[in-house]
């Protein structure tokens, strides 16, 4: 019996070693192809330069759909199709001006904002938090601009965490200020980077509250405005913006598949979002995720990998201002009774990949962590419980484990939603390493599942 | 007895937990200060913009010594002093021209090269390795230029490893080609980055071999030259450079200390090199290491840490073309019978820190690895056996464990030894995170030693 056990242990250790060797060889092939013959950099260049910024509903977003479909078709995957998605159609307009005591300030209208109805001029009240609104009260706010100036917490190592600590003032700032009679809001741009570029992003209005115009203010001008308000509290700011919300438009998620060889009805979805803001070129946000996803499917095909499950690359529409692509995708999957083994997203830029976070059970996180030895040679070290992504988020309701690619985040918010999110600020090798890392994780999820074999159903 | 053991284990675990809490609080303080009130970015800016490129022997290198001494004195450390170092004095000259069939090519004379003695023109033989020289033989090489065109291996994840695979052609290329009668060499720039900037660096001549001129060629021009040689093998290149080697000069390592409170005679040395090449601003190489080192000492003083051993920040002179600063430092340490607990170096750029490598015993590497839980929250993951640094290298003979800071290396060789190694290409937070990481490692080495307590002596 003892000898038998040793024999079994020996055989098991051989098969484990063989599996590890097979996996490490496959992952090596993925990285070699991405780094030596990668398509991601030229694909991203084309998306940025031939299509450009592509806000949902815009002609450029429509062009991006065609661009993506044609590119995916050129790779001869098993299927490529468009999934209809209804999207909002907000346009910035041709006026975007603000001044402080007559001197121009750098602004960007926030996505979703109403127009100012011509030039509006008023005093300004600076605050750091919503609590201060209440302390100041209507008498000190009514008829004025509110200036939200809470800065990123520099002490936080994760810039994403710093962003989370401030994004509320962008999203809800206008409604909160409107409650106290403000006529408009300036929001400090959500970045560490001290430059003159204002960073846009989405905002919303609470039901039943008067809608007031909202703009992001560049960091340098935020600092100047803050100093001026201390020195000359009677300073006057002005704002003139004319954005419009037009009727919703028809658009699409763009999807490509390699069919599973063993269980084709079970799906691994991975993707990024095809839309971007209407400034810069949407290079890191999320051209990189688009390039990562397309390249991941190409890499897996190129190395001749035959997946167990169906591998589905989804380029989602409308992450930036509505997430209708993600919502539609999850709704359709539910309607069709599709089983998702996992969903993966790349929407954190094209910087050097550091690892992955998984939004799922403890067991799923531990399973992912068991792959660390295979990925450590590629300097992937983060395998933590954490955020998946906005687009794949709605699949959470179907018990799908969600995995987010985690590139280094120190530079991400320098460019986020601003004029500098352009192709030139993406580094070729960093992008290529991201593609290979993403493909390697998809490979491992396909090989070992993440609980699909444990009978979790929708 | 059993109860006593449990009690001892309990007490030990309490002290361990207390020590860990104390350490994690100290490290948190280090990072907070670096990120919120850091001096490194402005110090680096001053070094790059007020001093500039600073090759050993140049007036700028002399200025850098004064700059560093004054800056260190401003922090009121226990002592600041200059350690004399004799350095080579090579100057680039005012001619640096090359052409291919009459069309200009982007070159940089390699440091240490002799002059071309006016315009020289000849056919070109392209090779990838020294073995090819032998295969071609004198008859195909004599009277011609040799063009070393071995490219970085893109498949290697570590760009440093790719550099190692090619640096031989820069260092020894001229001597090897001269053996076969070549009149000069062009060396493909040592970088992945496809641009027009040639990247300089040091080269040497073997004893007794005729010295021929050597230049680095930009990547794009290397590719063009390679194509032209295939299409028109009779193509002619020309070269005109007039560098000079002048008599050695007097210079200095710049040193500052905080005295150890328990064993002041034992020393932890850490530093970067103050000299740079004479192009760009030496921002990543090694202005970042200088900024890291000065800031590390400032951070440890600022948080009120009282070191066990003497903490010594050394800004070495002449790493780039001779390492006389490092050699002198080790020789003086040996002469004085100084005991080094450890030596640490930052000479791999100001990019986001990924961890550390240690050149020492297995036990020392394991001890460093035991600190991983304290450093992982700061996204430091690499704690491997590996390279220390050039400047601290000579201390290896005194059994000193050598530790190298490992920033991310994907972008490093884009700028290395070229016109683009300027302040603008250093990212503030990445630099600050490097400072704090370096300081945290110095703190841990000071707290727990690396074998100093095991009686290793010089």
Tab-separated table of N, CA and C in Angstrom, chain B residues 22-135:
chain	number	residue	atom	x	y	z
B	22	UNK	N	5.896	48.144	14.015
B	22	UNK	CA	6.832	49.264	14.061
B	22	UNK	C	7.440	49.498	12.675
B	23	UNK	N	7.842	48.395	12.037
B	23	UNK	CA	8.444	48.508	10.704
B	23	UNK	C	7.438	49.031	9.692
B	24	UNK	N	6.225	48.486	9.742
B	24	UNK	CA	5.272	48.911	8.719
B	24	UNK	C	4.892	50.374	8.933
B	25	UNK	N	4.857	50.820	10.179
B	25	UNK	CA	4.581	52.240	10.425
B	25	UNK	C	5.718	53.123	9.931
B	26	UNK	N	6.946	52.689	10.185
B	26	UNK	CA	8.107	53.473	9.734
B	26	UNK	C	8.124	53.563	8.203
B	27	UNK	N	7.852	52.435	7.553
B	27	UNK	CA	7.874	52.424	6.086
B	27	UNK	C	6.741	53.282	5.520
B	28	UNK	N	5.599	53.226	6.181
B	28	UNK	CA	4.480	54.083	5.753
B	28	UNK	C	4.875	55.561	5.852
B	29	UNK	N	5.559	55.916	6.945
B	29	UNK	CA	6.009	57.310	7.119
B	29	UNK	C	6.968	57.729	6.016
B	30	UNK	N	7.856	56.800	5.660
B	30	UNK	CA	8.825	57.070	4.587
B	30	UNK	C	8.090	57.374	3.283
B	31	UNK	N	7.135	56.521	2.935
B	31	UNK	CA	6.400	56.723	1.678
B	31	UNK	C	5.556	58.003	1.724
B	32	UNK	N	4.906	58.248	2.860
B	32	UNK	CA	4.078	59.463	2.971
B	32	UNK	C	4.910	60.717	2.720
B	33	UNK	N	6.059	60.776	3.377
B	33	UNK	CA	6.919	61.958	3.227
B	33	UNK	C	7.412	62.091	1.782
B	34	UNK	N	7.809	60.974	1.183
B	34	UNK	CA	8.329	61.016	-0.198
B	34	UNK	C	7.263	61.474	-1.183
B	35	UNK	N	6.027	61.021	-0.963
B	35	UNK	CA	4.958	61.311	-1.927
B	35	UNK	C	4.292	62.665	-1.680
B	36	UNK	N	4.266	63.075	-0.408
B	36	UNK	CA	3.583	64.339	-0.109
B	36	UNK	C	4.511	65.546	-0.096
B	37	UNK	N	5.720	65.335	0.397
B	37	UNK	CA	6.636	66.473	0.559
B	37	UNK	C	8.005	66.178	-0.046
B	38	UNK	N	8.015	65.347	-1.074
B	38	UNK	CA	9.285	64.881	-1.630
B	38	UNK	C	10.151	65.990	-2.214
B	39	UNK	N	11.457	65.841	-2.080
B	39	UNK	CA	12.410	66.785	-2.656
B	39	UNK	C	13.045	66.242	-3.941
B	40	UNK	N	12.833	64.963	-4.221
B	40	UNK	CA	13.612	64.317	-5.279
B	40	UNK	C	13.377	64.929	-6.653
B	41	UNK	N	12.144	65.279	-6.930
B	41	UNK	CA	11.822	65.764	-8.278
B	41	UNK	C	12.476	67.118	-8.539
B	42	UNK	N	12.393	67.998	-7.544
B	42	UNK	CA	13.018	69.315	-7.742
B	42	UNK	C	14.542	69.199	-7.724
B	43	UNK	N	15.062	68.265	-6.913
B	43	UNK	CA	16.515	68.064	-6.919
B	43	UNK	C	16.993	67.546	-8.270
B	44	UNK	N	16.247	66.598	-8.827
B	44	UNK	CA	16.628	66.059	-10.137
B	44	UNK	C	16.533	67.139	-11.211
B	45	UNK	N	15.485	67.945	-11.118
B	45	UNK	CA	15.338	69.037	-12.090
B	45	UNK	C	16.545	69.965	-12.044
B	46	UNK	N	16.966	70.285	-10.835
B	46	UNK	CA	18.116	71.176	-10.687
B	46	UNK	C	19.380	70.527	-11.253
B	47	UNK	N	19.584	69.257	-10.960
B	47	UNK	CA	20.775	68.567	-11.486
B	47	UNK	C	20.756	68.563	-13.019
B	48	UNK	N	19.582	68.313	-13.589
B	48	UNK	CA	19.478	68.227	-15.056
B	48	UNK	C	19.570	69.590	-15.722
B	49	UNK	N	18.908	70.580	-15.127
B	49	UNK	CA	18.797	71.872	-15.809
B	49	UNK	C	19.895	72.862	-15.398
B	50	UNK	N	20.296	72.841	-14.107
B	50	UNK	CA	21.311	73.804	-13.658
B	50	UNK	C	22.721	73.282	-13.917
B	51	UNK	N	22.878	71.947	-13.892
B	51	UNK	CA	24.204	71.362	-14.135
B	51	UNK	C	24.249	70.745	-15.534
B	52	UNK	N	23.303	69.886	-15.835
B	52	UNK	CA	23.251	69.277	-17.174
B	52	UNK	C	24.118	68.038	-17.297
B	53	UNK	N	24.390	67.657	-18.545
B	53	UNK	CA	25.218	66.472	-18.813
B	53	UNK	C	26.583	66.684	-18.161
B	54	UNK	N	27.195	65.632	-17.610
B	54	UNK	CA	28.353	65.820	-16.731
B	54	UNK	C	29.319	64.643	-16.825
B	55	UNK	N	29.968	64.568	-17.957
B	55	UNK	CA	30.939	63.491	-18.163
B	55	UNK	C	32.188	63.747	-17.299
B	56	UNK	N	32.729	62.676	-16.753
B	56	UNK	CA	33.935	62.781	-15.920
B	56	UNK	C	34.985	63.673	-16.585
B	57	UNK	N	35.547	64.552	-15.795
B	57	UNK	CA	36.608	65.425	-16.311
B	57	UNK	C	36.104	66.730	-16.899
B	58	UNK	N	34.798	66.809	-17.153
B	58	UNK	CA	34.239	68.023	-17.776
B	58	UNK	C	33.997	69.104	-16.719
B	59	UNK	N	33.883	70.364	-17.153
B	59	UNK	CA	33.520	71.432	-16.205
B	59	UNK	C	32.170	71.141	-15.534
B	60	UNK	N	31.254	70.500	-16.275
B	60	UNK	CA	29.933	70.203	-15.702
B	60	UNK	C	30.036	69.157	-14.586
B	61	UNK	N	30.951	68.207	-14.739
B	61	UNK	CA	31.140	67.211	-13.676
B	61	UNK	C	31.686	67.893	-12.419
B	62	UNK	N	32.587	68.863	-12.634
B	62	UNK	CA	33.130	69.620	-11.491
B	62	UNK	C	32.002	70.409	-10.818
B	63	UNK	N	31.127	70.969	-11.650
B	63	UNK	CA	29.982	71.728	-11.125
B	63	UNK	C	29.034	70.802	-10.352
B	64	UNK	N	28.882	69.580	-10.855
B	64	UNK	CA	27.993	68.618	-10.194
B	64	UNK	C	28.499	68.281	-8.789
B	65	UNK	N	29.817	68.229	-8.641
B	65	UNK	CA	30.400	67.940	-7.322
B	65	UNK	C	30.032	69.050	-6.333
B	66	UNK	N	30.175	70.283	-6.772
B	66	UNK	CA	29.826	71.426	-5.916
B	66	UNK	C	28.328	71.413	-5.621
B	67	UNK	N	27.538	71.163	-6.662
B	67	UNK	CA	26.067	71.109	-6.533
B	67	UNK	C	25.673	70.078	-5.466
B	68	UNK	N	26.249	68.893	-5.567
B	68	UNK	CA	25.873	67.807	-4.657
B	68	UNK	C	26.318	68.096	-3.231
B	69	UNK	N	27.516	68.625	-3.100
B	69	UNK	CA	28.049	68.915	-1.754
B	69	UNK	C	27.172	69.974	-1.069
B	70	UNK	N	26.850	71.016	-1.810
B	70	UNK	CA	26.027	72.094	-1.220
B	70	UNK	C	24.631	71.587	-0.859
B	71	UNK	N	24.066	70.753	-1.745
B	71	UNK	CA	22.726	70.227	-1.464
B	71	UNK	C	22.748	69.340	-0.222
B	72	UNK	N	23.733	68.458	-0.150
B	72	UNK	CA	23.825	67.563	1.014
B	72	UNK	C	24.055	68.367	2.293
B	73	UNK	N	24.878	69.412	2.207
B	73	UNK	CA	25.129	70.250	3.389
B	73	UNK	C	23.850	70.936	3.862
B	74	UNK	N	22.986	71.273	2.898
B	74	UNK	CA	21.753	71.986	3.266
B	74	UNK	C	20.835	71.119	4.134
B	75	UNK	N	21.027	69.813	4.119
B	75	UNK	CA	20.157	68.923	4.901
B	75	UNK	C	20.671	68.658	6.324
B	76	UNK	N	21.817	69.243	6.656
B	76	UNK	CA	22.365	69.079	8.010
B	76	UNK	C	22.527	67.624	8.446
B	77	UNK	N	23.039	66.803	7.560
B	77	UNK	CA	23.415	65.444	7.967
B	77	UNK	C	24.645	65.548	8.879
B	78	UNK	N	25.054	64.412	9.470
B	78	UNK	CA	26.157	64.495	10.433
B	78	UNK	C	27.460	64.961	9.788
B	79	UNK	N	27.746	64.432	8.595
B	79	UNK	CA	28.970	64.843	7.910
B	79	UNK	C	28.749	64.825	6.400
B	80	UNK	N	29.453	65.712	5.724
B	80	UNK	CA	29.478	65.721	4.251
B	80	UNK	C	30.937	65.926	3.853
B	81	UNK	N	31.427	65.093	2.982
B	81	UNK	CA	32.809	65.320	2.542
B	81	UNK	C	33.046	64.836	1.121
B	82	UNK	N	34.207	65.257	0.575
B	82	UNK	CA	34.604	64.870	-0.785
B	82	UNK	C	35.739	63.850	-0.708
B	83	UNK	N	35.625	62.799	-1.476
B	83	UNK	CA	36.676	61.789	-1.527
B	83	UNK	C	37.370	61.899	-2.889
B	84	UNK	N	38.666	62.233	-2.900
B	84	UNK	CA	39.347	62.454	-4.184
B	84	UNK	C	39.368	61.200	-5.070
B	85	UNK	N	39.110	61.415	-6.349
B	85	UNK	CA	39.117	60.340	-7.350
B	85	UNK	C	39.789	60.887	-8.612
B	86	UNK	N	40.748	60.170	-9.161
B	86	UNK	CA	41.365	60.568	-10.422
B	86	UNK	C	40.503	60.007	-11.547
B	87	UNK	N	40.126	60.846	-12.499
B	87	UNK	CA	39.215	60.371	-13.563
B	87	UNK	C	39.784	60.629	-14.952
B	88	UNK	N	39.382	59.808	-15.939
B	88	UNK	CA	39.789	60.057	-17.323
B	88	UNK	C	39.107	61.307	-17.847
B	89	UNK	N	39.669	61.877	-18.877
B	89	UNK	CA	39.089	63.093	-19.458
B	89	UNK	C	39.060	62.953	-20.970
B	90	UNK	N	37.963	62.429	-21.440
B	90	UNK	CA	37.764	62.237	-22.880
B	90	UNK	C	36.780	63.294	-23.349
B	91	UNK	N	37.045	63.918	-24.463
B	91	UNK	CA	36.093	64.911	-24.997
B	91	UNK	C	35.679	64.533	-26.417
B	92	UNK	N	34.412	64.784	-26.677
B	92	UNK	CA	33.790	64.361	-27.928
B	92	UNK	C	34.327	65.099	-29.160
B	93	UNK	N	34.773	66.318	-28.954
B	93	UNK	CA	35.198	67.123	-30.108
B	93	UNK	C	34.008	67.754	-30.798
B	94	UNK	N	34.276	68.570	-31.819
B	94	UNK	CA	33.182	69.308	-32.455
B	94	UNK	C	32.787	68.720	-33.806
B	95	UNK	N	33.400	67.609	-34.187
B	95	UNK	CA	33.010	66.963	-35.445
B	95	UNK	C	32.411	65.597	-35.134
B	96	UNK	N	31.240	65.361	-35.707
B	96	UNK	CA	30.585	64.074	-35.481
B	96	UNK	C	29.671	63.851	-36.685
B	97	UNK	N	30.277	63.447	-37.779
B	97	UNK	CA	29.528	63.333	-39.035
B	97	UNK	C	29.743	61.976	-39.668
B	98	UNK	N	28.659	61.463	-40.253
B	98	UNK	CA	28.782	60.229	-41.027
B	98	UNK	C	27.782	60.309	-42.166
B	99	UNK	N	28.110	59.664	-43.255
B	99	UNK	CA	27.206	59.653	-44.409
B	99	UNK	C	27.193	58.272	-45.035
B	100	UNK	N	26.082	57.986	-45.693
B	100	UNK	CA	25.968	56.756	-46.474
B	100	UNK	C	25.656	57.177	-47.899
B	101	UNK	N	26.544	56.880	-48.816
B	101	UNK	CA	26.407	57.341	-50.201
B	101	UNK	C	26.052	58.827	-50.250
B	102	UNK	N	26.704	59.588	-49.374
B	102	UNK	CA	26.517	61.035	-49.369
B	102	UNK	C	25.363	61.541	-48.526
B	103	UNK	N	24.520	60.635	-48.011
B	103	UNK	CA	23.361	61.061	-47.201
B	103	UNK	C	23.716	60.950	-45.703
B	104	UNK	N	23.474	62.023	-44.941
B	104	UNK	CA	23.861	62.013	-43.514
B	104	UNK	C	23.200	60.890	-42.713
B	105	UNK	N	23.949	60.324	-41.775
B	105	UNK	CA	23.403	59.335	-40.837
B	105	UNK	C	23.568	59.887	-39.423
B	106	UNK	N	22.669	59.424	-38.524
B	106	UNK	CA	22.696	59.879	-37.140
B	106	UNK	C	23.689	59.031	-36.348
B	107	UNK	N	24.761	59.653	-35.862
B	107	UNK	CA	25.766	58.910	-35.094
B	107	UNK	C	26.086	59.608	-33.783
B	108	UNK	N	26.731	58.861	-32.880
B	108	UNK	CA	27.377	59.439	-31.689
B	108	UNK	C	28.700	58.710	-31.516
B	109	UNK	N	29.751	59.473	-31.435
B	109	UNK	CA	31.059	58.875	-31.184
B	109	UNK	C	31.009	58.108	-29.858
B	110	UNK	N	31.577	56.908	-29.853
B	110	UNK	CA	31.596	56.135	-28.608
B	110	UNK	C	32.671	56.684	-27.679
B	111	UNK	N	32.352	56.693	-26.392
B	111	UNK	CA	33.260	57.251	-25.393
B	111	UNK	C	34.553	56.454	-25.317
B	112	UNK	N	35.676	57.145	-25.535
B	112	UNK	CA	36.967	56.484	-25.507
B	112	UNK	C	37.535	56.294	-26.904
B	113	UNK	N	36.703	56.527	-27.917
B	113	UNK	CA	37.155	56.323	-29.297
B	113	UNK	C	38.269	57.304	-29.652
B	114	UNK	N	39.148	56.876	-30.557
B	114	UNK	CA	40.128	57.792	-31.145
B	114	UNK	C	39.462	58.569	-32.280
B	115	UNK	N	40.121	59.608	-32.763
B	115	UNK	CA	39.568	60.409	-33.860
B	115	UNK	C	39.790	59.702	-35.196
B	116	UNK	N	39.060	60.163	-36.208
B	116	UNK	CA	39.150	59.509	-37.524
B	116	UNK	C	40.278	60.084	-38.364
B	117	UNK	N	40.870	61.165	-37.882
B	117	UNK	CA	41.913	61.862	-38.640
B	117	UNK	C	41.339	62.380	-39.965
B	118	UNK	N	40.288	63.185	-39.849
B	118	UNK	CA	39.645	63.752	-41.045
B	118	UNK	C	38.612	62.799	-41.607
B	119	UNK	N	38.127	63.127	-42.775
B	119	UNK	CA	37.062	62.329	-43.392
B	119	UNK	C	37.638	61.025	-43.941
B	120	UNK	N	37.057	59.911	-43.502
B	120	UNK	CA	37.471	58.632	-44.078
B	120	UNK	C	36.262	57.994	-44.745
B	121	UNK	N	36.488	57.395	-45.896
B	121	UNK	CA	35.402	56.835	-46.706
B	121	UNK	C	35.795	55.422	-47.114
B	122	UNK	N	34.820	54.514	-47.033
B	122	UNK	CA	35.140	53.116	-47.395
B	122	UNK	C	33.853	52.325	-47.580
B	123	UNK	N	33.988	51.116	-48.084
B	123	UNK	CA	32.870	50.176	-48.141
B	123	UNK	C	32.587	49.671	-46.731
B	124	UNK	N	31.445	49.021	-46.590
B	124	UNK	CA	30.990	48.590	-45.259
B	124	UNK	C	30.658	47.098	-45.273
B	125	UNK	N	31.085	46.406	-44.226
B	125	UNK	CA	30.740	44.998	-44.060
B	125	UNK	C	29.836	44.868	-42.834
B	126	UNK	N	28.651	44.331	-43.034
B	126	UNK	CA	27.723	44.179	-41.895
B	126	UNK	C	27.890	42.812	-41.249
B	127	UNK	N	27.963	42.801	-39.941
B	127	UNK	CA	28.017	41.515	-39.223
B	127	UNK	C	27.147	41.585	-37.971
B	128	UNK	N	26.834	40.409	-37.451
B	128	UNK	CA	26.009	40.303	-36.241
B	128	UNK	C	26.832	39.833	-35.043
B	129	UNK	N	27.951	39.157	-35.327
B	129	UNK	CA	28.715	38.575	-34.211
B	129	UNK	C	30.201	38.550	-34.549
B	130	UNK	N	31.009	38.394	-33.517
B	130	UNK	CA	32.463	38.347	-33.713
B	130	UNK	C	32.868	37.126	-34.546
B	131	UNK	N	32.097	36.038	-34.446
B	131	UNK	CA	32.410	34.835	-35.218
B	131	UNK	C	32.415	35.140	-36.718
B	132	UNK	N	31.500	36.002	-37.138
B	132	UNK	CA	31.431	36.348	-38.555
B	132	UNK	C	32.693	37.049	-39.044
B	133	UNK	N	33.350	37.771	-38.135
B	133	UNK	CA	34.610	38.425	-38.509
B	133	UNK	C	35.608	37.384	-38.975
B	134	UNK	N	35.686	36.310	-38.189
B	134	UNK	CA	36.646	35.254	-38.509
B	134	UNK	C	36.274	34.569	-39.835
B	135	UNK	N	34.957	34.323	-40.002
B	135	UNK	CA	34.506	33.677	-41.233
B	135	UNK	C	34.849	34.529	-42.470
